[in-house]
Amino acid sequence: MAIGLNSREGIWLLVIVSLILSNGLPSSQAVWMNLPSSGTKCVSEDIQNKVVVLADYFVIDEHGQAPPTVSVKVTSPYGNTLHHQENVTHGQFAFTTSEIGSYLACFWVDGNREGATLNLDWKIGIAAKDWDSVAKKEKLEGVEFELRKLEELVGVIHENLIFLKTREAEMREVSEKTNGRVAWFSIMSVGICIVVSAMQVWHLKRYFRKKKLI
């Protein structure tokens, strides 16, 4: 009975872990981009610090002829170039983020040729990890393998929560400073209005007395 119960619990645990991972684990999604004959098309992704990014791109041959070549440039939030290629039909870029913000990947068709369709497979964080190699290296399988994925996912969620907490604290500090400055500005404005009003009353009284109106 004990063995059967453990097996049943293991099956249910595997089902629960699989559901959690399928809903919470970042998946690899391909993006199809129709590049015009002139101009640039870009995709951006808001990524945190110390996150692995892996992407593959290739021009789709739609007419059974040699596909047009494209150029690609990937930049960081501060404008640093992370990847730059020209006159290519396919390629790959990979890096670990060192800046927090929006990372930009721009593509354009070389020369004066007609437009092109490009496929971009952008993987971020856990989705960029080679789980097959991890399973072979650590000799994991079944429930242990799924739990290893879940452990990685929990770590990412924990890091995200810490990041959000830090950002919230920063925003709260900025908000408190702004509210303090607005309060002081309001007090100064009221004070200036009172002083100006008093000076106007004093000037009017002096004027009326000079004219012997009061």
Tab-separated table of C-alpha atoms in Angstrom:
chain	number	residue	atom	x	y	z
A	1	MET	CA	0.000	0.000	0.000
A	2	ALA	CA	2.762	2.426	0.843
A	3	ILE	CA	4.491	1.822	-2.486
A	4	GLY	CA	1.267	2.338	-4.415
A	5	LEU	CA	0.553	5.591	-2.553
A	6	ASN	CA	4.025	6.947	-3.282
A	7	SER	CA	3.662	6.104	-6.949
A	8	ARG	CA	0.271	7.788	-7.088
A	9	GLU	CA	1.664	10.847	-5.329
A	10	GLY	CA	4.569	10.926	-7.746
A	11	ILE	CA	2.216	10.873	-10.732
A	12	TRP	CA	0.082	13.672	-9.342
A	13	LEU	CA	3.206	15.662	-8.479
A	14	LEU	CA	4.446	15.251	-12.050
A	15	VAL	CA	1.102	16.457	-13.420
A	16	ILE	CA	1.054	19.510	-11.131
A	17	VAL	CA	4.662	20.410	-11.918
A	18	SER	CA	4.021	20.040	-15.658
A	19	LEU	CA	0.994	22.344	-15.453
A	20	ILE	CA	2.938	24.943	-13.498
A	21	LEU	CA	5.845	24.818	-15.905
A	22	SER	CA	3.634	24.967	-18.982
A	23	ASN	CA	1.942	28.091	-17.642
A	24	GLY	CA	4.856	29.804	-15.925
A	25	LEU	CA	7.913	28.807	-17.919
A	26	PRO	CA	8.811	31.328	-20.628
A	27	SER	CA	8.399	29.695	-24.012
A	28	SER	CA	10.199	30.323	-27.250
A	29	GLN	CA	7.996	32.226	-29.673
A	30	ALA	CA	8.867	32.889	-33.295
A	31	VAL	CA	8.141	36.309	-34.779
A	32	TRP	CA	7.549	36.770	-38.483
A	33	MET	CA	8.554	40.178	-39.803
A	34	ASN	CA	7.734	41.592	-43.243
A	35	LEU	CA	10.682	43.832	-44.053
A	36	PRO	CA	10.017	46.604	-46.604
A	37	SER	CA	12.407	47.268	-49.490
A	38	SER	CA	13.442	50.470	-47.717
A	39	GLY	CA	13.324	51.291	-44.058
A	40	THR	CA	13.943	49.378	-40.867
A	41	LYS	CA	11.804	47.193	-38.664
A	42	CYS	CA	12.650	46.615	-35.017
A	43	VAL	CA	11.483	44.466	-32.152
A	44	SER	CA	12.144	45.311	-28.525
A	45	GLU	CA	12.056	43.427	-25.268
A	46	ASP	CA	12.204	44.812	-21.743
A	47	ILE	CA	14.773	42.626	-19.960
A	48	GLN	CA	16.322	42.716	-16.512
A	49	ASN	CA	19.992	42.504	-15.617
A	50	LYS	CA	21.997	39.243	-15.856
A	51	VAL	CA	19.513	37.435	-18.118
A	52	VAL	CA	20.622	35.113	-20.914
A	53	VAL	CA	19.275	36.002	-24.363
A	54	LEU	CA	19.510	33.699	-27.370
A	55	ALA	CA	18.005	34.359	-30.796
A	56	ASP	CA	18.055	32.778	-34.252
A	57	TYR	CA	16.922	34.586	-37.382
A	58	PHE	CA	16.679	33.673	-41.043
A	59	VAL	CA	15.157	35.038	-44.224
A	60	ILE	CA	12.293	32.923	-45.541
A	61	ASP	CA	12.527	31.854	-49.176
A	62	GLU	CA	9.010	32.445	-50.496
A	63	HIS	CA	9.586	32.351	-54.257
A	64	GLY	CA	12.000	29.476	-54.638
A	65	GLN	CA	14.839	31.866	-55.477
A	66	ALA	CA	17.846	33.123	-53.596
A	67	PRO	CA	16.428	35.124	-50.666
A	68	PRO	CA	17.502	38.740	-50.283
A	69	THR	CA	20.185	39.519	-47.747
A	70	VAL	CA	19.486	41.596	-44.680
A	71	SER	CA	21.404	43.490	-42.047
A	72	VAL	CA	20.778	43.240	-38.323
A	73	LYS	CA	21.797	45.339	-35.366
A	74	VAL	CA	21.071	44.608	-31.705
A	75	THR	CA	21.546	47.383	-29.159
A	76	SER	CA	21.278	47.664	-25.401
A	77	PRO	CA	19.139	50.233	-23.519
A	78	TYR	CA	22.178	52.552	-23.355
A	79	GLY	CA	22.878	52.224	-27.093
A	80	ASN	CA	25.759	49.734	-26.935
A	81	THR	CA	25.958	47.453	-29.981
A	82	LEU	CA	25.668	43.791	-28.986
A	83	HIS	CA	25.388	42.259	-32.464
A	84	HIS	CA	25.835	43.640	-35.972
A	85	GLN	CA	25.813	41.709	-39.239
A	86	GLU	CA	25.399	42.774	-42.872
A	87	ASN	CA	24.541	40.911	-46.074
A	88	VAL	CA	23.324	37.735	-44.351
A	89	THR	CA	20.334	35.450	-44.831
A	90	HIS	CA	20.547	33.843	-41.396
A	91	GLY	CA	22.374	34.241	-38.126
A	92	GLN	CA	22.327	34.002	-34.376
A	93	PHE	CA	23.127	36.265	-31.469
A	94	ALA	CA	23.523	35.483	-27.797
A	95	PHE	CA	24.458	37.623	-24.818
A	96	THR	CA	23.913	38.091	-21.110
A	97	THR	CA	22.303	41.387	-20.242
A	98	SER	CA	24.272	43.875	-18.189
A	99	GLU	CA	21.740	46.713	-18.308
A	100	ILE	CA	18.104	46.952	-17.294
A	101	GLY	CA	15.736	48.210	-19.955
A	102	SER	CA	14.528	47.724	-23.508
A	103	TYR	CA	16.807	45.762	-25.850
A	104	LEU	CA	16.291	46.499	-29.540
A	105	ALA	CA	16.852	44.254	-32.576
A	106	CYS	CA	16.541	46.040	-35.934
A	107	PHE	CA	16.481	44.468	-39.405
A	108	TRP	CA	16.568	45.968	-42.897
A	109	VAL	CA	16.972	44.699	-46.457
A	110	ASP	CA	20.341	45.346	-48.122
A	111	GLY	CA	20.473	47.298	-51.370
A	112	ASN	CA	17.437	48.277	-53.413
A	113	ARG	CA	15.933	44.831	-53.580
A	114	GLU	CA	12.327	43.935	-52.856
A	115	GLY	CA	11.079	43.298	-49.358
A	116	ALA	CA	11.674	40.115	-47.421
A	117	THR	CA	10.050	37.977	-44.735
A	118	LEU	CA	12.214	37.191	-41.735
A	119	ASN	CA	11.681	34.707	-38.923
A	120	LEU	CA	13.046	35.635	-35.489
A	121	ASP	CA	13.116	33.089	-32.669
A	122	TRP	CA	13.888	35.062	-29.492
A	123	LYS	CA	14.536	33.099	-26.281
A	124	ILE	CA	14.974	34.757	-22.910
A	125	GLY	CA	15.925	33.470	-19.482
A	126	ILE	CA	14.852	29.906	-18.750
A	127	ALA	CA	13.613	29.411	-22.321
A	128	ALA	CA	17.190	29.969	-23.557
A	129	LYS	CA	18.582	27.224	-21.364
A	130	ASP	CA	19.515	23.870	-22.895
A	131	TRP	CA	17.498	21.602	-20.632
A	132	ASP	CA	18.506	18.437	-22.497
A	133	SER	CA	22.155	19.101	-21.664
A	134	VAL	CA	21.230	19.849	-18.054
A	135	ALA	CA	19.322	16.567	-17.786
A	136	LYS	CA	22.232	14.580	-19.224
A	137	LYS	CA	24.836	16.358	-17.124
A	138	GLU	CA	22.960	16.023	-13.832
A	139	LYS	CA	21.463	12.649	-14.790
A	140	LEU	CA	17.904	13.775	-14.209
A	141	GLU	CA	14.750	12.206	-15.516
A	142	GLY	CA	11.040	12.087	-14.820
A	143	VAL	CA	9.870	13.906	-11.726
A	144	GLU	CA	13.401	14.961	-10.745
A	145	PHE	CA	13.846	16.682	-14.104
A	146	GLU	CA	10.523	18.514	-13.800
A	147	LEU	CA	11.369	19.531	-10.231
A	148	ARG	CA	14.707	20.884	-11.452
A	149	LYS	CA	12.824	23.056	-13.934
A	150	LEU	CA	10.425	24.140	-11.219
A	151	GLU	CA	13.334	25.055	-8.928
A	152	GLU	CA	14.799	27.227	-11.681
A	153	LEU	CA	11.435	28.847	-12.288
A	154	VAL	CA	10.938	29.582	-8.593
A	155	GLY	CA	14.383	31.201	-8.521
A	156	VAL	CA	13.469	33.433	-11.451
A	157	ILE	CA	10.172	34.392	-9.830
A	158	HIS	CA	12.007	35.194	-6.584
A	159	GLU	CA	14.474	37.405	-8.450
A	160	ASN	CA	11.598	39.161	-10.215
A	161	LEU	CA	9.874	39.807	-6.902
A	162	ILE	CA	13.073	41.258	-5.436
A	163	PHE	CA	13.479	43.422	-8.553
A	164	LEU	CA	9.881	44.660	-8.333
A	165	LYS	CA	10.294	45.342	-4.615
A	166	THR	CA	13.443	47.359	-5.269
A	167	ARG	CA	11.790	49.313	-8.072
A	168	GLU	CA	8.764	49.948	-5.873
A	169	ALA	CA	11.006	51.275	-3.103
A	170	GLU	CA	12.793	53.543	-5.589
A	171	MET	CA	9.509	54.819	-6.998
A	172	ARG	CA	8.160	55.396	-3.490
A	173	GLU	CA	11.282	57.389	-2.574
A	174	VAL	CA	10.980	59.487	-5.717
A	175	SER	CA	7.269	60.015	-5.026
A	176	GLU	CA	7.942	61.088	-1.452
A	177	LYS	CA	10.637	63.542	-2.574
A	178	THR	CA	8.342	64.917	-5.252
A	179	ASN	CA	5.469	65.299	-2.778
A	180	GLY	CA	7.805	67.074	-0.348
A	181	ARG	CA	8.975	69.487	-3.036
A	182	VAL	CA	5.398	70.133	-4.147
A	183	ALA	CA	4.385	70.815	-0.536
A	184	TRP	CA	7.245	73.301	-0.063
A	185	PHE	CA	6.430	74.934	-3.387
A	186	SER	CA	2.796	75.275	-2.326
A	187	ILE	CA	3.815	76.830	1.003
A	188	MET	CA	6.166	79.237	-0.778
A	189	SER	CA	3.442	80.140	-3.280
A	190	VAL	CA	0.957	80.852	-0.506
A	191	GLY	CA	3.578	82.897	1.360
A	192	ILE	CA	4.418	84.944	-1.723
A	193	CYS	CA	0.721	85.560	-2.393
A	194	ILE	CA	0.213	86.772	1.190
A	195	VAL	CA	3.233	89.095	1.017
A	196	VAL	CA	2.163	90.488	-2.371
A	197	SER	CA	-1.388	91.003	-1.120
A	198	ALA	CA	-0.134	92.816	2.006
A	199	MET	CA	2.104	95.058	-0.113
A	200	GLN	CA	-0.794	95.867	-2.432
A	201	VAL	CA	-3.032	96.787	0.499
A	202	TRP	CA	-0.262	98.929	2.012
A	203	HIS	CA	0.364	100.649	-1.333
A	204	LEU	CA	-3.352	101.344	-1.868
A	205	LYS	CA	-3.741	102.755	1.632
A	206	ARG	CA	-0.727	104.990	1.096
A	207	TYR	CA	-2.085	106.133	-2.273
A	208	PHE	CA	-5.533	106.908	-0.888
A	209	ARG	CA	-4.065	108.806	2.078
A	210	LYS	CA	-1.833	110.794	-0.265
A	211	LYS	CA	-4.848	111.725	-2.340
A	212	LYS	CA	-6.767	112.429	0.878
A	213	LEU	CA	-9.439	109.949	-0.072
A	214	ILE	CA	-9.385	108.340	3.369
